[in-house]
Amino acid sequence: MDFLDGFCGYLQVDDYAANEQTQANPGGMLGHARRKFIEAKRAHPKGKSGKAEIALSYIQKLYAIESLLKVNRPKINE
């Protein structure tokens, strides 16, 4: 992990053990959180709206924003 020497910001990673060698703060992966909300929604009684549905709605909106940004990348002045 030499290429991360000195890095101490946020790093979006999975649970790869070598990541613990850095001083980076692990950022969670939204796909893993989404999967847990899907499981919670399945466990919820039919016909009832719950917090899992609200969370999934927010995640869907974030995915839509991500898709828009992939197509329309903002210009950043360096």
Coordinates of N, CA and C in Angstrom, one line a residue:
M1 N 0.8 -1.2 0.0 CA 0.0 0.0 0.0 C 0.9 1.3 0.0
D2 N 2.1 1.2 -0.6 CA 3.0 2.3 -0.6 C 2.4 3.5 -1.3
F3 N 1.5 3.3 -2.3 CA 1.0 4.4 -3.0 C 0.1 5.3 -2.1
L4 N -0.3 4.8 -1.0 CA -1.2 5.6 0.0 C -0.4 6.2 1.1
D5 N 1.0 6.0 1.1 CA 1.8 6.6 2.2 C 1.5 8.1 2.4
G6 N 1.2 8.5 3.6 CA 0.9 9.8 3.9 C -0.5 10.3 3.7
F7 N -1.3 9.5 3.1 CA -2.7 9.8 2.9 C -3.5 9.6 4.2
C8 N -4.3 10.6 4.6 CA -5.0 10.5 5.8 C -6.5 11.0 5.7
G9 N -7.0 11.0 4.5 CA -8.4 11.5 4.2 C -9.4 10.3 4.2
Y10 N -10.5 10.5 3.5 CA -11.5 9.5 3.4 C -11.2 8.6 2.2
L11 N -11.4 7.3 2.4 CA -11.1 6.4 1.3 C -12.3 5.4 1.2
Q12 N -12.9 5.4 0.0 CA -14.0 4.5 -0.1 C -13.5 3.1 -0.5
V13 N -13.7 2.2 0.4 CA -13.1 0.8 0.3 C -14.1 -0.2 0.7
D14 N -13.8 -1.5 0.4 CA -14.5 -2.6 0.9 C -13.7 -3.1 2.2
D15 N -14.0 -4.3 2.6 CA -13.3 -4.8 3.8 C -12.0 -5.4 3.6
Y16 N -11.3 -5.0 2.5 CA -10.0 -5.6 2.3 C -9.0 -5.3 3.4
A17 N -8.4 -6.3 4.0 CA -7.7 -6.2 5.2 C -6.5 -5.2 5.1
A18 N -5.9 -5.1 4.0 CA -4.7 -4.3 3.8 C -5.1 -2.8 4.0
N19 N -6.3 -2.4 3.9 CA -6.7 -1.0 4.1 C -6.5 -0.6 5.5
E20 N -6.4 -1.5 6.4 CA -6.2 -1.1 7.8 C -4.7 -0.6 8.0
Q21 N -3.9 -0.8 7.0 CA -2.5 -0.3 7.1 C -2.4 1.2 6.9
T22 N -3.5 1.8 6.3 CA -3.4 3.3 6.1 C -4.0 4.0 7.2
Q23 N -3.9 5.3 7.2 CA -4.5 6.2 8.2 C -5.8 6.8 7.7
A24 N -6.3 6.2 6.6 CA -7.5 6.8 6.0 C -8.7 6.3 6.8
N25 N -9.7 7.2 6.7 CA -11.0 6.8 7.3 C -11.8 6.1 6.3
P26 N -12.3 4.9 6.5 CA -13.0 4.2 5.5 C -14.4 4.8 5.3
G27 N -14.7 5.0 4.1 CA -16.1 5.5 3.7 C -16.9 4.3 3.3
G28 N -18.1 4.2 3.8 CA -18.9 3.0 3.4 C -19.3 3.0 2.0
M29 N -19.7 1.8 1.5 CA -20.1 1.7 0.2 C -21.6 1.6 0.2
L30 N -22.3 2.5 -0.6 CA -23.7 2.7 -0.6 C -24.4 1.4 -1.0
G31 N -23.8 0.6 -1.9 CA -24.4 -0.6 -2.3 C -24.7 -1.6 -1.1
H32 N -23.7 -1.6 -0.2 CA -23.9 -2.5 1.0 C -25.0 -2.0 1.9
A33 N -25.1 -0.7 2.1 CA -26.2 -0.2 2.9 C -27.5 -0.4 2.2
R34 N -27.6 -0.2 0.9 CA -28.8 -0.4 0.1 C -29.3 -1.8 0.3
R35 N -28.4 -2.8 0.2 CA -28.8 -4.2 0.3 C -29.5 -4.5 1.7
K36 N -28.9 -3.8 2.8 CA -29.6 -4.0 4.1 C -31.0 -3.4 4.2
F37 N -31.1 -2.3 3.5 CA -32.5 -1.7 3.5 C -33.4 -2.5 2.7
I38 N -33.0 -3.2 1.6 CA -33.8 -4.1 0.8 C -34.3 -5.2 1.7
E39 N -33.3 -5.8 2.5 CA -33.7 -6.9 3.4 C -34.7 -6.4 4.4
A40 N -34.5 -5.2 4.9 CA -35.5 -4.7 5.9 C -36.9 -4.5 5.3
K41 N -36.9 -4.0 4.1 CA -38.2 -3.8 3.4 C -38.9 -5.2 3.2
R42 N -38.1 -6.2 2.8 CA -38.7 -7.5 2.6 C -39.3 -8.1 3.9
A43 N -38.7 -7.7 5.0 CA -39.2 -8.2 6.3 C -40.4 -7.4 6.8
H44 N -40.7 -6.3 6.2 CA -41.8 -5.4 6.7 C -43.1 -6.0 6.1
P45 N -44.1 -5.8 6.9 CA -45.5 -6.4 6.5 C -45.9 -5.7 5.1
K46 N -46.6 -6.5 4.3 CA -47.0 -6.1 3.0 C -48.1 -4.9 3.2
G47 N -48.0 -4.0 2.3 CA -48.9 -2.9 2.3 C -48.6 -1.8 3.3
K48 N -47.5 -2.0 4.1 CA -47.1 -1.0 5.1 C -45.9 -0.2 4.6
S49 N -45.9 1.1 4.7 CA -44.7 1.8 4.3 C -43.8 2.0 5.6
G50 N -42.5 1.8 5.4 CA -41.6 1.9 6.5 C -40.4 2.7 6.2
K51 N -39.5 2.8 7.2 CA -38.3 3.6 7.0 C -37.4 3.1 6.0
A52 N -37.4 1.8 5.8 CA -36.5 1.2 4.7 C -36.9 1.7 3.4
E53 N -38.2 1.9 3.1 CA -38.7 2.4 1.8 C -38.2 3.8 1.6
I54 N -38.3 4.6 2.7 CA -37.8 6.0 2.6 C -36.3 6.0 2.3
A55 N -35.6 5.2 3.0 CA -34.1 5.2 2.8 C -33.8 4.7 1.3
L56 N -34.5 3.8 0.8 CA -34.3 3.3 -0.6 C -34.7 4.4 -1.6
S57 N -35.7 5.2 -1.2 CA -36.1 6.3 -2.1 C -34.9 7.3 -2.2
Y58 N -34.3 7.6 -1.0 CA -33.2 8.6 -1.0 C -32.0 8.0 -1.8
I59 N -31.7 6.8 -1.6 CA -30.6 6.1 -2.3 C -30.9 6.2 -3.8
Q60 N -32.1 5.9 -4.2 CA -32.4 6.0 -5.7 C -32.2 7.4 -6.2
K61 N -32.5 8.4 -5.4 CA -32.3 9.8 -5.9 C -30.8 10.1 -6.0
L62 N -30.0 9.5 -5.1 CA -28.5 9.7 -5.2 C -28.0 9.0 -6.4
Y63 N -28.5 7.8 -6.7 CA -28.1 7.1 -7.9 C -28.4 7.9 -9.2
A64 N -29.6 8.6 -9.2 CA -30.0 9.4 -10.3 C -29.1 10.6 -10.5
I65 N -28.7 11.2 -9.4 CA -27.8 12.3 -9.4 C -26.4 11.9 -10.0
E66 N -26.0 10.7 -9.5 CA -24.7 10.1 -10.0 C -24.7 9.9 -11.5
S67 N -25.9 9.4 -12.0 CA -26.0 9.1 -13.4 C -25.9 10.4 -14.2
L68 N -26.6 11.5 -13.7 CA -26.6 12.8 -14.4 C -25.2 13.3 -14.4
L69 N -24.4 13.2 -13.3 CA -23.1 13.7 -13.3 C -22.1 13.0 -14.2
K70 N -22.4 11.7 -14.4 CA -21.6 10.9 -15.4 C -21.7 11.5 -16.8
V71 N -22.9 11.9 -17.1 CA -23.2 12.4 -18.4 C -22.7 13.9 -18.6
N72 N -23.0 14.7 -17.5 CA -22.7 16.1 -17.5 C -21.7 16.5 -16.5
R73 N -20.5 16.1 -16.7 CA -19.4 16.3 -15.7 C -19.2 17.8 -15.5
P74 N -19.2 18.3 -14.3 CA -19.0 19.7 -14.0 C -17.5 20.1 -14.4
K75 N -17.4 21.3 -14.9 CA -16.0 21.8 -15.2 C -15.4 22.3 -14.0
I76 N -14.2 21.9 -13.7 CA -13.5 22.3 -12.5 C -12.2 23.1 -12.9
N77 N -12.1 24.3 -12.5 CA -11.0 25.1 -12.9 C -9.8 24.8 -11.9
E78 N -8.7 24.4 -12.5 CA -7.5 24.0 -11.7 C -6.6 25.2 -11.6

